[in-house]
Coordinates of C-alpha atoms and ligand atoms in Angstrom, one line a residue:
M24 CA 254.7 200.2 -27.5
S25 CA 252.5 200.6 -24.4
H26 CA 250.1 203.0 -22.7
S27 CA 250.8 204.2 -19.2
D28 CA 248.7 207.4 -19.0
P29 CA 245.1 207.2 -18.0
Y30 CA 242.6 208.1 -20.7
W31 CA 239.7 210.5 -19.8
P32 CA 237.0 210.8 -22.6
Q33 CA 235.2 213.7 -20.9
P34 CA 237.7 216.5 -21.8
L35 CA 237.7 215.2 -25.4
F36 CA 233.9 215.2 -25.8
S37 CA 232.8 217.8 -23.3
P38 CA 235.4 220.7 -23.3
D39 CA 234.5 223.7 -21.2
G40 CA 232.2 226.2 -22.9
M41 CA 231.4 224.0 -25.9
T42 CA 228.3 222.0 -26.6
S43 CA 228.7 218.2 -26.4
P44 CA 228.4 216.2 -29.6
R45 CA 226.5 213.0 -30.0
V46 CA 229.0 210.1 -29.8
M47 CA 228.4 206.5 -30.7
I48 CA 230.7 203.9 -29.1
A49 CA 230.7 200.2 -30.0
P50 CA 232.9 197.1 -30.5
Q51 CA 234.2 196.5 -34.0
R52 CA 232.7 193.0 -34.3
Y53 CA 230.0 191.3 -32.2
I54 CA 229.5 187.6 -32.9
Q55 CA 226.9 185.5 -31.1
G56 CA 225.7 182.0 -31.6
E57 CA 225.7 178.4 -30.4
G58 CA 229.2 176.9 -30.8
V59 CA 231.0 180.1 -31.9
L60 CA 233.6 179.6 -29.2
D61 CA 235.2 176.9 -31.3
Q62 CA 235.5 179.4 -34.2
T63 CA 237.3 182.0 -32.2
G64 CA 240.7 181.2 -33.9
R65 CA 239.2 181.9 -37.3
Y66 CA 237.7 185.2 -36.2
L67 CA 241.1 186.3 -35.1
S68 CA 242.1 186.4 -38.8
L69 CA 240.4 189.8 -38.7
L70 CA 243.2 191.0 -36.5
D71 CA 246.3 189.3 -37.9
V72 CA 247.3 187.5 -34.6
R73 CA 250.3 185.3 -34.2
R74 CA 250.7 185.0 -30.4
A75 CA 247.6 185.6 -28.1
A76 CA 247.3 185.7 -24.3
L77 CA 244.3 184.1 -22.8
L78 CA 243.2 185.7 -19.5
I79 CA 241.0 183.1 -17.9
S80 CA 240.3 181.6 -14.4
R81 CA 241.7 178.2 -13.4
R82 CA 238.1 176.8 -13.6
G83 CA 237.6 178.3 -17.0
Q84 CA 240.8 176.7 -18.2
R85 CA 239.2 173.3 -17.6
G86 CA 236.1 174.2 -19.6
E87 CA 236.0 176.9 -22.3
G88 CA 239.8 177.2 -22.2
V89 CA 240.3 173.7 -23.7
R90 CA 238.0 174.5 -26.6
L91 CA 239.6 177.9 -27.2
L92 CA 243.1 176.5 -27.2
E93 CA 242.1 173.9 -29.8
S94 CA 240.5 176.6 -31.8
L95 CA 243.7 178.7 -31.8
E96 CA 245.9 175.7 -32.5
R97 CA 243.9 174.9 -35.7
V98 CA 244.9 178.3 -37.2
G99 CA 248.5 178.3 -35.9
I100 CA 248.1 180.9 -33.2
E101 CA 250.5 180.4 -30.3
P102 CA 248.7 180.8 -26.9
V103 CA 250.0 182.1 -23.6
V104 CA 247.7 181.2 -20.7
A105 CA 247.4 183.9 -18.0
T106 CA 245.4 182.7 -14.9
F107 CA 242.9 185.3 -13.8
G108 CA 242.9 185.7 -10.0
G109 CA 239.3 186.7 -9.7
E110 CA 239.4 190.4 -8.9
C111 CA 239.5 193.4 -11.3
S112 CA 242.0 195.3 -9.2
L113 CA 245.1 197.3 -10.1
D114 CA 247.2 194.7 -8.2
E115 CA 245.9 192.0 -10.4
V116 CA 246.4 194.1 -13.6
D117 CA 250.0 194.8 -12.5
R118 CA 250.7 191.2 -11.7
Q119 CA 249.4 190.1 -15.2
M120 CA 251.3 192.9 -16.9
A121 CA 254.6 191.8 -15.2
A122 CA 254.1 188.2 -16.2
L123 CA 253.2 189.0 -19.9
R124 CA 256.1 191.5 -20.2
A125 CA 258.5 188.8 -19.0
E126 CA 257.5 186.5 -21.9
T127 CA 260.3 185.9 -24.4
S128 CA 258.4 187.2 -27.4
P129 CA 255.6 189.7 -27.2
I130 CA 251.9 188.9 -27.5
D131 CA 249.9 190.7 -30.2
C132 CA 246.3 190.1 -28.8
L133 CA 244.6 189.5 -25.5
L134 CA 241.5 187.3 -25.1
A135 CA 239.6 187.9 -21.9
V136 CA 237.4 184.8 -21.2
G137 CA 235.0 184.8 -18.3
G138 CA 232.6 187.0 -16.3
G139 CA 232.4 190.8 -16.0
K140 CA 235.5 191.2 -13.7
C141 CA 237.8 189.1 -16.0
V142 CA 236.5 191.1 -19.0
D143 CA 237.2 194.4 -17.2
A144 CA 240.6 193.4 -16.1
G145 CA 241.3 192.3 -19.7
K146 CA 240.5 195.8 -20.9
C147 CA 243.0 197.3 -18.5
I148 CA 245.8 194.9 -19.6
A149 CA 245.1 195.2 -23.3
Y150 CA 245.2 199.0 -23.1
R151 CA 248.5 199.0 -21.2
L152 CA 250.1 196.5 -23.6
D153 CA 248.5 198.3 -26.6
V154 CA 247.2 195.2 -28.2
P155 CA 243.6 194.5 -29.4
L156 CA 241.2 192.9 -27.0
V157 CA 238.9 190.0 -27.8
V158 CA 236.2 189.4 -25.2
V159 CA 234.7 185.9 -24.8
P160 CA 232.0 186.3 -22.1
T161 CA 230.9 183.1 -20.4
L162 CA 227.9 184.7 -18.8
A163 CA 225.2 187.1 -20.0
S164 CA 225.0 188.7 -16.5
N165 CA 226.2 192.2 -17.2
D166 CA 226.9 194.8 -20.0
A167 CA 230.7 194.8 -19.7
P168 CA 231.7 192.9 -22.8
C169 CA 231.0 195.6 -25.4
S170 CA 232.0 198.7 -23.5
A171 CA 235.2 200.7 -23.3
V172 CA 235.1 201.2 -19.5
S173 CA 236.2 199.0 -16.6
V174 CA 235.0 199.1 -13.0
L175 CA 237.9 198.7 -10.6
Y176 CA 237.9 197.1 -7.2
T177 CA 240.3 196.9 -4.3
P178 CA 241.9 193.4 -3.8
E179 CA 239.2 192.9 -1.1
G180 CA 236.4 193.5 -3.7
V181 CA 235.2 197.0 -2.8
T182 CA 234.5 199.3 -5.8
S183 CA 237.4 201.8 -6.1
G184 CA 236.7 203.6 -9.4
V185 CA 236.4 203.3 -13.1
E186 CA 238.9 203.3 -16.0
F187 CA 238.0 204.5 -19.5
F188 CA 239.7 203.4 -22.8
P189 CA 240.0 205.1 -26.2
T190 CA 238.8 201.9 -28.0
N191 CA 236.2 199.2 -27.4
P192 CA 237.0 195.5 -27.6
S193 CA 237.9 194.6 -31.2
I194 CA 235.8 191.4 -31.2
V195 CA 233.2 190.1 -28.8
V196 CA 232.4 186.4 -29.2
V197 CA 229.4 185.1 -27.2
D198 CA 228.7 181.4 -27.3
T199 CA 225.0 181.0 -26.4
G200 CA 225.6 177.3 -25.6
V201 CA 228.0 178.4 -22.9
V202 CA 225.5 180.9 -21.5
A203 CA 222.7 178.3 -21.6
R204 CA 224.7 176.0 -19.3
A205 CA 225.5 178.8 -16.7
P206 CA 223.2 179.2 -13.8
E207 CA 219.8 180.9 -14.5
R208 CA 220.5 183.6 -11.9
F209 CA 223.3 185.1 -14.1
L210 CA 221.1 185.4 -17.2
V211 CA 218.3 187.0 -15.1
A212 CA 220.7 189.5 -13.4
G213 CA 221.8 190.5 -16.9
M214 CA 218.1 191.2 -17.7
G215 CA 218.0 193.5 -14.7
D216 CA 221.1 195.4 -15.9
A217 CA 219.7 195.5 -19.5
M218 CA 216.1 196.5 -18.6
A219 CA 217.3 199.8 -17.2
T220 CA 219.1 200.8 -20.4
W221 CA 216.1 202.2 -22.2
Y222 CA 214.7 204.0 -19.1
E223 CA 218.0 205.6 -18.4
A224 CA 218.8 206.5 -22.0
K225 CA 215.3 208.0 -22.4
V226 CA 215.9 210.3 -19.5
C227 CA 219.2 211.4 -21.0
L228 CA 217.8 211.9 -24.4
E229 CA 214.9 214.1 -23.2
N230 CA 217.0 216.2 -20.8
T231 CA 219.4 218.4 -23.0
G232 CA 221.5 218.9 -19.9
A233 CA 222.3 215.2 -19.5
R234 CA 225.6 213.6 -20.6
T235 CA 226.6 210.0 -21.2
T236 CA 229.5 208.5 -19.2
V237 CA 232.0 209.8 -21.8
G238 CA 230.6 213.4 -21.5
A239 CA 228.7 213.2 -24.8
R240 CA 225.0 213.7 -25.8
P241 CA 223.1 210.4 -26.4
T242 CA 222.7 209.2 -29.9
L243 CA 219.3 208.2 -31.3
A244 CA 220.9 205.0 -32.4
A245 CA 221.7 204.0 -28.8
C246 CA 218.3 205.0 -27.5
A247 CA 216.7 202.8 -30.3
L248 CA 218.9 199.9 -29.1
G249 CA 217.8 200.5 -25.5
Q250 CA 214.2 200.5 -26.5
T251 CA 214.5 197.2 -28.5
C252 CA 216.4 195.8 -25.5
A253 CA 213.5 196.5 -23.1
D254 CA 210.9 195.3 -25.7
T255 CA 212.9 192.1 -26.1
L256 CA 213.1 191.4 -22.4
Y257 CA 209.4 192.0 -21.8
E258 CA 208.5 189.7 -24.6
F259 CA 211.1 186.9 -24.3
G260 CA 212.6 187.1 -20.8
T261 CA 210.7 184.3 -19.1
E262 CA 211.0 182.1 -22.2
A263 CA 214.8 182.6 -22.2
S264 CA 214.9 181.6 -18.5
R265 CA 213.2 178.4 -19.3
A266 CA 215.8 177.6 -22.0
V267 CA 218.6 178.0 -19.5
I268 CA 216.8 175.8 -16.9
D269 CA 216.7 173.1 -19.6
D270 CA 220.3 173.8 -20.7
R271 CA 219.3 174.5 -24.3
V272 CA 219.6 177.3 -26.8
D273 CA 216.4 178.6 -28.6
D274 CA 215.4 181.8 -30.3
A275 CA 214.2 183.4 -27.1
L276 CA 217.6 182.8 -25.4
E277 CA 219.4 184.2 -28.5
R278 CA 217.3 187.3 -28.4
V279 CA 217.8 187.9 -24.6
V280 CA 221.5 187.2 -24.7
E281 CA 221.8 189.8 -27.4
A282 CA 219.7 192.2 -25.4
N283 CA 221.8 191.7 -22.2
T284 CA 225.1 191.9 -24.0
L285 CA 225.0 194.0 -27.2
L286 CA 221.9 196.2 -26.9
S287 CA 222.5 196.9 -23.3
G288 CA 226.2 197.5 -23.6
V289 CA 226.1 199.8 -26.6
G290 CA 222.8 201.3 -25.3
F291 CA 224.2 202.4 -21.9
E292 CA 227.5 203.7 -23.2
S293 CA 226.1 205.8 -26.0
G294 CA 222.7 206.4 -24.4
G295 CA 223.6 207.5 -20.9
L296 CA 222.8 206.4 -17.3
A297 CA 220.7 207.9 -14.6
I298 CA 219.2 207.0 -11.1
A299 CA 219.0 203.3 -11.8
H300 CA 222.8 202.9 -12.1
G301 CA 223.5 205.6 -9.4
I302 CA 221.5 203.4 -6.9
A303 CA 223.3 200.3 -8.2
Q304 CA 226.7 202.0 -7.4
G305 CA 225.5 202.6 -3.9
Y306 CA 224.4 199.1 -3.0
P307 CA 227.9 197.4 -3.0
A308 CA 228.9 199.8 -0.1
I309 CA 226.4 197.9 2.1
P310 CA 228.3 194.6 3.0
V311 CA 225.3 192.4 3.2
V312 CA 224.1 193.5 -0.2
H313 CA 227.7 193.3 -1.7
D314 CA 228.1 189.7 -0.4
N315 CA 224.7 188.4 -1.6
H316 CA 223.7 190.1 -4.8
L317 CA 224.8 190.6 -8.4
H318 CA 225.1 194.0 -10.2
G319 CA 222.0 193.4 -12.3
E320 CA 219.9 192.7 -9.3
M321 CA 221.0 196.0 -7.8
V322 CA 220.2 197.8 -11.1
A323 CA 216.7 196.3 -11.1
M324 CA 216.1 197.8 -7.6
G325 CA 217.6 201.1 -8.9
L326 CA 215.3 201.1 -11.9
L327 CA 212.2 200.8 -9.7
T328 CA 213.5 203.7 -7.6
Q329 CA 214.1 205.8 -10.8
L330 CA 210.6 205.2 -12.2
V331 CA 209.0 206.0 -8.8
A332 CA 211.2 209.2 -8.6
E333 CA 209.9 210.1 -12.1
Q334 CA 206.4 209.4 -10.8
N335 CA 206.0 207.0 -13.7
L336 CA 204.0 204.5 -11.6
A337 CA 202.5 202.6 -14.5
E338 CA 205.9 201.8 -15.9
A339 CA 207.3 201.1 -12.4
R340 CA 204.5 198.5 -11.9
R341 CA 205.2 197.0 -15.4
A342 CA 208.9 196.7 -14.6
A343 CA 208.2 195.3 -11.1
S344 CA 205.9 192.7 -12.6
F345 CA 208.6 191.6 -15.0
C346 CA 211.1 191.4 -12.2
C347 CA 208.7 189.1 -10.2
D348 CA 208.2 186.9 -13.3
V349 CA 211.9 186.3 -13.9
G350 CA 213.1 186.4 -10.3
L351 CA 214.7 189.8 -9.8
P352 CA 214.4 191.6 -6.4
V353 CA 211.6 194.2 -6.2
H354 CA 211.7 195.3 -2.5
L355 CA 214.3 195.9 0.2
D356 CA 213.9 192.5 2.0
Q357 CA 214.8 190.8 -1.3
I358 CA 218.0 192.8 -1.6
S359 CA 218.8 191.7 2.0
L360 CA 217.8 195.0 3.6
A361 CA 214.9 195.4 6.0
R362 CA 213.0 198.7 5.7
D363 CA 214.1 200.0 9.1
R364 CA 217.8 200.1 8.3
T365 CA 217.8 203.8 7.8
G366 CA 221.6 204.1 8.1
D367 CA 222.1 201.8 5.2
L368 CA 219.5 203.6 3.1
D369 CA 221.2 206.9 3.8
T370 CA 224.6 205.4 2.7
L371 CA 222.9 204.0 -0.4
V372 CA 221.4 207.4 -1.4
A373 CA 224.5 209.4 -0.5
I374 CA 226.7 207.3 -2.9
A375 CA 224.0 207.3 -5.6
I376 CA 224.0 211.1 -5.5
A377 CA 227.8 211.3 -5.3
S378 CA 228.0 209.2 -8.5
G379 CA 226.7 212.2 -10.4
L380 CA 224.3 210.0 -12.4
P381 CA 221.0 211.4 -10.9
K382 CA 222.1 214.8 -12.3
N383 CA 220.9 213.5 -15.6
M384 CA 217.3 213.5 -14.5
S385 CA 215.2 216.5 -15.6
F386 CA 214.5 217.5 -12.0
E387 CA 216.7 218.1 -9.0
V388 CA 217.4 214.9 -7.1
T389 CA 218.0 215.8 -3.5
H390 CA 218.9 213.3 -0.7
E391 CA 215.4 213.5 0.7
R392 CA 213.7 213.1 -2.6
L393 CA 215.8 210.0 -3.6
L394 CA 215.4 208.5 -0.1
G395 CA 211.6 209.0 -0.4
A396 CA 211.7 207.3 -3.9
V397 CA 213.7 204.3 -2.4
V398 CA 211.0 203.8 0.3
D399 CA 208.1 204.3 -2.1
A400 CA 209.6 201.9 -4.6
D401 CA 209.9 199.4 -1.8
R402 CA 206.2 199.8 -1.0
L403 CA 205.3 199.4 -4.7
G404 CA 207.6 196.4 -5.0
R405 CA 205.9 194.7 -2.0
D406 CA 202.5 195.4 -3.5
V407 CA 203.4 193.9 -6.9
S408 CA 205.1 190.9 -5.3
A409 CA 202.1 190.2 -3.1
T410 CA 200.0 189.8 -6.3
K411 CA 202.5 188.1 -8.5
G412 CA 204.3 185.9 -5.9
D413 CA 208.0 185.4 -5.3
A414 CA 208.5 181.8 -6.5
A415 CA 211.0 182.8 -9.3
F416 CA 213.0 185.0 -6.9
R417 CA 213.2 182.2 -4.3
R418 CA 214.2 179.6 -6.8
L419 CA 217.1 181.8 -8.1
Q420 CA 218.3 182.8 -4.6
A421 CA 218.3 179.1 -3.5
G422 CA 220.6 178.5 -6.5
Ligands
ZN662 ZN1 225.2 198.0 -15.4

């Protein structure tokens, strides 16, 4: 069996003329801890797997791949290694599908092992093959692992759309030891993506006209996850960064990895998005931003814009102060844009509005109003940065 038709959740949850229900979306199992990578084979007993494909980069095959193969061997699961080419594009998905379909006997599970793009490509392939997906993220830089949606790119890396799936990953296995050894900038970018979850879900909860990405109303459960996510980051964010600098796992890192991956992933999908992610969708269209910045860094900038647009300046300052502490960008220079690049800012705002996400705000978001918020957020960010300093930001960008 296989799926060839695209799946759209909006007609299911938001049919014309009917009120939208509250819908909670989540993976079936979320497993996080130091060393859990080596137990992945045992966890697959939940799915009755005999032959599993591993979608993993060539570099990953020399690292986590070795441990995963050993773990599968111990429980008698036959592995098929599929080398991920690096881009979540339909070309890549087709190439992997052709190779897996040419296998002599079919696979009954797909493991996607790597960063956000590998995870998202894995969702596309598992859906087409109609096999369960196990996600093994090697970074905590984004909220892709738990969700049932992929962001698609052209082979050149430009965003080209999204693909939805009727089911979430069956199992998500996050080894905090692996995350601790990845560069600090990835964990911090994940904090930027995660910090926006609560502020975006809150907007959607309070505005009865707002809808989540699947066309549903937010659940209180997802909003509570989003709130815990923000609280966790404010309290433990800098401590978790220190753990990653020292390549060690501690309780602060465990908390922040869960915030970045589970709380943020379920929180955004069942809580809804707003201006923060709308702006984050606009930034990749500006080549200098696309080439130099991570998704979570763009979301952090989008969050400040959203809070300023809401005229929630106390919270905007609190978020900007957090960003300065952990090393996220807070003004346009730090996202590689000088203030006078009006053409780029117009592009940014136009794409943000076209994303439809600003419609979830309780007020009308016009081009002028959003552009004004981008400029005012820049001013606020400069102000906070002048007080707090930019040492963490410069350390991360220097890599
Ligand atoms: Zn995001």
